[in-house]
Coordinates of C-alpha atoms in Angstrom, one line a residue:
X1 CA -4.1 6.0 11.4
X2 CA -1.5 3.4 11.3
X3 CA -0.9 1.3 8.3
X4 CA 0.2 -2.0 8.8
X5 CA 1.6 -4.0 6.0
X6 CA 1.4 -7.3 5.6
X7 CA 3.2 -9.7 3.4
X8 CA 2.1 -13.4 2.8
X9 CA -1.2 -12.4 4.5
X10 CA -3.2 -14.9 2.8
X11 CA -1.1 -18.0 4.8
X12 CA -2.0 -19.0 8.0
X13 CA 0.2 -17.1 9.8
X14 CA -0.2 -13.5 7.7
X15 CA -4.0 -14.5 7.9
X16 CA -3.9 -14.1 11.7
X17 CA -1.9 -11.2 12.2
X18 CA -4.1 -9.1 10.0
X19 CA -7.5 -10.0 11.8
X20 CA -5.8 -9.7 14.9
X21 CA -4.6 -5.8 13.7
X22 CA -8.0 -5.3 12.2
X23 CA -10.4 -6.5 15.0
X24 CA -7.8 -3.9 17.0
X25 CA -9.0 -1.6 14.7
X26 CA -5.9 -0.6 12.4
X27 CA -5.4 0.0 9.0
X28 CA -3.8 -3.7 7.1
X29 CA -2.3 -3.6 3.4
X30 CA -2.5 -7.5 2.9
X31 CA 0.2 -8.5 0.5
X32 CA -0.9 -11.5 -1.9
X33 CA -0.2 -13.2 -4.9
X34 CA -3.3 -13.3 -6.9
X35 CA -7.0 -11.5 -6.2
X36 CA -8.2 -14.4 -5.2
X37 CA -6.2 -15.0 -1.9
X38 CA -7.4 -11.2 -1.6
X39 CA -11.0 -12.1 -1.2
X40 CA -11.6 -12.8 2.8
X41 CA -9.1 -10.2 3.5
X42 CA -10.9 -7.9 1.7
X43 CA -14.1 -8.8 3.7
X44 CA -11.9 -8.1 7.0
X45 CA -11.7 -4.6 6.0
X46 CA -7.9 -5.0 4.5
X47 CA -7.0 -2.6 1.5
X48 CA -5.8 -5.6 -0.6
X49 CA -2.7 -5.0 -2.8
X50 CA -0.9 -8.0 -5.1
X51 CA 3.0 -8.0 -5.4
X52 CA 5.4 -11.0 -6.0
X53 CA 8.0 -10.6 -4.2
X54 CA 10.6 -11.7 -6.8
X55 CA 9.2 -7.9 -8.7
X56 CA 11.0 -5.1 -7.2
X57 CA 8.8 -2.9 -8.5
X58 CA 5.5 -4.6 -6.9
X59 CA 7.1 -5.1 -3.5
X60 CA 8.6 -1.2 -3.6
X61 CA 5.2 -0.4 -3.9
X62 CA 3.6 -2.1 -1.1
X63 CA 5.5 -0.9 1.4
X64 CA 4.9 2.8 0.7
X65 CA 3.3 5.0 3.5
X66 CA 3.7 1.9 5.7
X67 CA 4.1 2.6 9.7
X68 CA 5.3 -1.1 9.9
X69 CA 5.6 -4.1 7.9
X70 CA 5.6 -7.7 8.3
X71 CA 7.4 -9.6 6.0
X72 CA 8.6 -13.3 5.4
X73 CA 10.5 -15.5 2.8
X74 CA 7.8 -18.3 1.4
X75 CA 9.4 -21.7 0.2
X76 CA 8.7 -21.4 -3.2
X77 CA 6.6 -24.8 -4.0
X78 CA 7.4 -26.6 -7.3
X79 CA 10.5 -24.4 -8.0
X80 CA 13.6 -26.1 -8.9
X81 CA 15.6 -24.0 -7.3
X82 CA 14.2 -22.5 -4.2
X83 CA 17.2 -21.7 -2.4
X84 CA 18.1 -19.7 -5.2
X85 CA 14.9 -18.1 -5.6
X86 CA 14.6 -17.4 -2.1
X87 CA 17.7 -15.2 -1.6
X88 CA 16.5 -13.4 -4.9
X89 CA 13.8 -12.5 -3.1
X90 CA 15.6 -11.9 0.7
X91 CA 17.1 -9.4 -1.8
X92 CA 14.9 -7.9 -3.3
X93 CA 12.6 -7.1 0.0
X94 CA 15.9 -5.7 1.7
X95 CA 16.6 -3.0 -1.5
X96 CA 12.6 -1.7 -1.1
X97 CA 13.1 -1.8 3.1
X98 CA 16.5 -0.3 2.8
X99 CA 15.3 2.5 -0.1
X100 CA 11.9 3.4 2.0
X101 CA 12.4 2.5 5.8
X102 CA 9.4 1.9 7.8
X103 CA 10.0 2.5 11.2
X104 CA 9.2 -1.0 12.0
X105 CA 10.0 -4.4 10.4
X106 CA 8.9 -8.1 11.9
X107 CA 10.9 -10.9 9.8
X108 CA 9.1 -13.8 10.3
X109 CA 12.0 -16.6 11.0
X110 CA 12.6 -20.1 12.3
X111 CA 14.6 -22.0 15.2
X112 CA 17.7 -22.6 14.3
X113 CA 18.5 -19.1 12.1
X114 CA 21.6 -17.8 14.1
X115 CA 23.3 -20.8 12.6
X116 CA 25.2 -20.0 9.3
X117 CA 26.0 -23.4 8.0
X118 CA 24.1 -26.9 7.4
X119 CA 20.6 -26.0 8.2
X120 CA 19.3 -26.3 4.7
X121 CA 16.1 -24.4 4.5
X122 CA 16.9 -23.1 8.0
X123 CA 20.0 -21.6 6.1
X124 CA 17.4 -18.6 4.2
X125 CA 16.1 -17.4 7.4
X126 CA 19.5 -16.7 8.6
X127 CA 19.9 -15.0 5.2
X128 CA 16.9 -12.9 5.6
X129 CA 18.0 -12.0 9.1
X130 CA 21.5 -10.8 8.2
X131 CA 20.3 -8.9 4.9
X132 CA 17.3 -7.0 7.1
X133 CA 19.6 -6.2 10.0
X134 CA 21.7 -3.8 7.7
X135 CA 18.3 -2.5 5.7
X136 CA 16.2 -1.2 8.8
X137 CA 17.2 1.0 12.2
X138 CA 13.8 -1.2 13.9
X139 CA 13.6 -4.6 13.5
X140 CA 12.1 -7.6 15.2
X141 CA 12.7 -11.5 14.6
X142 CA 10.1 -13.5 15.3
X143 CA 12.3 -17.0 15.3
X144 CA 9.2 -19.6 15.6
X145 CA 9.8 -23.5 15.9
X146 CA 8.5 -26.1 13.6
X147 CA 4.6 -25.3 12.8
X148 CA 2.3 -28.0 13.6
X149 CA 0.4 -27.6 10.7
X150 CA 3.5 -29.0 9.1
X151 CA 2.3 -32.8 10.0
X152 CA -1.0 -32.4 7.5
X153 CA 1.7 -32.9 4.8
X154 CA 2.0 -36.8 6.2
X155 CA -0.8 -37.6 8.1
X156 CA -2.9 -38.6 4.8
X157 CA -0.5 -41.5 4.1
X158 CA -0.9 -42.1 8.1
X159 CA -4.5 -43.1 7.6
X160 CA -3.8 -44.9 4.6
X161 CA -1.3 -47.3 5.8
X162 CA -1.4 -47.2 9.7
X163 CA 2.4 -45.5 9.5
X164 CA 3.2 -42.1 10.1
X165 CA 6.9 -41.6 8.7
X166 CA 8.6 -39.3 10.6
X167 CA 12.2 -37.5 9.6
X168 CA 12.6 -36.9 13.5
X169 CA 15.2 -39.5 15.0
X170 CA 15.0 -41.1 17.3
X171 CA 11.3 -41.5 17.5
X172 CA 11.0 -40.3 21.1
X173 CA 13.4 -37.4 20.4
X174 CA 11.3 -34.1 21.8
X175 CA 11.1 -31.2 19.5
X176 CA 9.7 -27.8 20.0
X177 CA 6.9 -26.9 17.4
X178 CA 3.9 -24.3 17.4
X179 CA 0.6 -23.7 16.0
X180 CA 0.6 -21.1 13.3
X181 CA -2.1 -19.1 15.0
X182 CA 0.0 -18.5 17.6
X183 CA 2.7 -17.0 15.4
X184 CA 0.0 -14.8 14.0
X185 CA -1.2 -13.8 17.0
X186 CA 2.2 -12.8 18.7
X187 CA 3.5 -11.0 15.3
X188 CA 0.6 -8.8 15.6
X189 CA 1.2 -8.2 18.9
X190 CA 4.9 -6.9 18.9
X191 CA 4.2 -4.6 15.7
X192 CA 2.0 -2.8 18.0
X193 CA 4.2 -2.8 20.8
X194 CA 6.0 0.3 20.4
X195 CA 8.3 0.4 24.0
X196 CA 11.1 -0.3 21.5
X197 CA 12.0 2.5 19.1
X198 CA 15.3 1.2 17.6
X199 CA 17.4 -1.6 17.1
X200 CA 17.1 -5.2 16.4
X201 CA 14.7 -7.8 18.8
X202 CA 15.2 -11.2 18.7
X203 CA 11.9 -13.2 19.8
X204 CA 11.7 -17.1 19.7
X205 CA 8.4 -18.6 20.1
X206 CA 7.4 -22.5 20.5
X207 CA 3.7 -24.0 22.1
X208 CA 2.8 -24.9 25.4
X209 CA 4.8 -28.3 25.3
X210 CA 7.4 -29.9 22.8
X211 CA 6.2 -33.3 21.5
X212 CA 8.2 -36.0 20.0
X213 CA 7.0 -38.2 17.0
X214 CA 5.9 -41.1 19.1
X215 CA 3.2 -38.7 20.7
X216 CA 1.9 -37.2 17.2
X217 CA 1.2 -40.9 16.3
X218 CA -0.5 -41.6 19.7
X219 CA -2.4 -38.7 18.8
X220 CA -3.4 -39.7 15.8
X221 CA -4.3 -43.3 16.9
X222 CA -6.6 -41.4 19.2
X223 CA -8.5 -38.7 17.1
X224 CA -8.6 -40.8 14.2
X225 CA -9.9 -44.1 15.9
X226 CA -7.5 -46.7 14.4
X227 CA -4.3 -47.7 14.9
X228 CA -1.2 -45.1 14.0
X229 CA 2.4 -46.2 14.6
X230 CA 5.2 -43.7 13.9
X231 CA 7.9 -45.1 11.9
X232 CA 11.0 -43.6 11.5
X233 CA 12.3 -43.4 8.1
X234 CA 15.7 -44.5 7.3
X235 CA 18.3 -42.3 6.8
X236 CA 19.0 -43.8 3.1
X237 CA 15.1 -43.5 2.1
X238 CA 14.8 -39.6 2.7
X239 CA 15.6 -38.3 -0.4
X240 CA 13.4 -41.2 -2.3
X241 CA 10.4 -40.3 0.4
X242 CA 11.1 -36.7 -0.5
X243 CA 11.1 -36.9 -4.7
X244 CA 8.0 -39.4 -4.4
X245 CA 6.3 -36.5 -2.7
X246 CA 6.8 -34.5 -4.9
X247 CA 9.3 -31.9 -4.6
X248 CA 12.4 -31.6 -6.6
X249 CA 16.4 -32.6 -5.5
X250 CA 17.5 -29.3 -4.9
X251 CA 14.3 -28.5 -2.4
X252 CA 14.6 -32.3 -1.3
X253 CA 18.5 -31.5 -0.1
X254 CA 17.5 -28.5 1.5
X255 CA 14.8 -30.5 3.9
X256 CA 17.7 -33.3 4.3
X257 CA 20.1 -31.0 5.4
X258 CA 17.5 -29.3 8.0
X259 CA 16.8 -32.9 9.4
X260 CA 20.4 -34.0 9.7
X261 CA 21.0 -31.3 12.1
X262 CA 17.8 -30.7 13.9
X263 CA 18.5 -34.8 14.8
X264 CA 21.7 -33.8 15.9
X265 CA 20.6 -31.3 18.5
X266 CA 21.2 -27.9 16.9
X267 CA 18.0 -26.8 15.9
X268 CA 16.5 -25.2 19.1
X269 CA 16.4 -21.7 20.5
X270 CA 19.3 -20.0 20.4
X271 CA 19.9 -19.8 24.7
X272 CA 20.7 -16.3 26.4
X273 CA 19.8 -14.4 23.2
X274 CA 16.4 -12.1 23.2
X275 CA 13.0 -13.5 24.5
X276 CA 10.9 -16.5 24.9
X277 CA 7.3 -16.7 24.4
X278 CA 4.9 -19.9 24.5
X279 CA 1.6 -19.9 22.5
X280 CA -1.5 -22.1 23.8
X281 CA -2.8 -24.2 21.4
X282 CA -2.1 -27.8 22.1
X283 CA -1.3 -30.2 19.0
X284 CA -4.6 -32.3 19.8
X285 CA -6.0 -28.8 19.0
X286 CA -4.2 -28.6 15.4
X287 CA -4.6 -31.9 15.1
X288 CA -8.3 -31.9 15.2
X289 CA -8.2 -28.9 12.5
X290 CA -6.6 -30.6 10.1
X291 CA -8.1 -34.0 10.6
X292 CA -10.9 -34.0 8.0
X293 CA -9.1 -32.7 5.4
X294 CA -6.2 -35.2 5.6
X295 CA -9.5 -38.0 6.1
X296 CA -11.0 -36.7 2.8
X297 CA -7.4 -37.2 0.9
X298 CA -6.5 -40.5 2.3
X299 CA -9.9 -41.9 1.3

């Protein structure tokens, strides 16, 4: 039997591609921190192994015997420098995939990755790209546009004050994005699709429609039953915004400089280069998900 490994598969995108695998009936290695991110896995039927991928030795580890593997480069939270820490660990997993081949590898990567300057977070991705392109004979890129679960970090101060801030200029600017399951679902799919032997697969993914920020706020207004306007945040503010949220100046330059050039037009898919895929969840859907939670935080 297969053994598919997967990295980061206590987040919602790892989550999904290793029920997906499972309910197919495979063998899943889900790669987490700590035992208990291991818990519900383990009640899928997933061996549950724990690495940090910023060990050598724990990450050399969990790819062993592995038929494929699906990794990804987490933004570290609270770290003060996360680019930093970040290509440590782009690093690190390309020594173990380069020293112990599987004959698969999906990278899990963003819009926006062929670009090698200016993309600030974006900027890792291409990293990881270029560093697993030279470590593995089979590997896939699964380039996926901005998540939708990305709005839960704002929609709490929404609520609060009937403004939902919005990096995205102008306000009617619109982007693609996705819903994580979809990600899931699709990574699992092309680890099991085995009509490719060799090379390197570029596969960009975004949902059913691209939305702009004036449309998450009418969205809002809707589900939430009160008045949400979208406000775009000056360009001056964005690193003040950033700090009061809490993140540091390093990761706080990192989102600045992803903004700057998504508003500028270059954050997209990269045209005449691999395939396209569209997922089906709508953001109403997402939207709806994450609704009580952010309720339960702005009250």
């Amino acid at each position: 039997m297969n053994v598919f490994v997967i990295f980061g598969a206590s987040g919602k995108v790892g989550r999904v591609s290793a029920a997906s695998l499972r309910n197919a009936g495979h063998a899943v290695r889900a790669v987490v921190r700590n035992e208990s991110q291991g818990e519900r896995l383990a009640r899928m039927g997933c061996e549950v192994v724990l690495a940090d991928l910023l060990d050598p030795a724990s990450v050399a580890r969990a790819i062993v015997g592995a038929d494929a593997v699906q990794i990804l480069c987490p933004v570290p939270v609270g770290d003060a420098d996360p680019g930093g820490t970040m290509h440590r660990m782009i690093a690190i997993a390309a020594d173990a995939l380069r020293a112990n081949p599987p004959p698969h590898v999906l990278a899990l990567s963003d819009y926006g990755a062929e670009l090698d300057h200016g993309t600030g977070i974006t900027l890792l991705f291409h990293a990881l790209e270029k560093q697993l392109q030279t470590a593995v004979q089979h590997l896939t890129v699964l380039r996926a546009a901005e998540h939708m679960q990305n709005w839960a970090r704002v929609i709490p101060a929404a609520l609060a004050t009937g403004k939902l801030p919005s990096l995205h200029h102008p306000l009617s600017k619109r982007f693609p994005t996705v819903a994580a399951q979809d990600v899931g679902l699709l990574a699992a799919e092309l680890l099991l699709d085995e009509s490719r032997r060799s090379g390197s697969r570029v596969v960009s993914m975004e949902g059913p429609r691209r939305i702009s920020a004036l449309d998450v706020a009418r969205a809002l207004s809707d589900a939430s039953r009160r008045e949400i306007i979208a406000h775009e945040v000056p360009r001056n503010d964005w690193t003040a915004m950033l700090l009061r949220a809490g993140l540091g100046a390093n990761h706080a330059q990192l989102i600045i400089d992803l903004y700057h050039t998504h508003n500028a037009g270059r954050i997209d898919v990269e045209e005449g280069i691999g395939e396209r895929r569209f997922g089906t969840t709508e953001f109403t859907e997402v939207l709806a998900s994450m609704l009580p939670g952010a309720a339960a935080v702005a009250s």
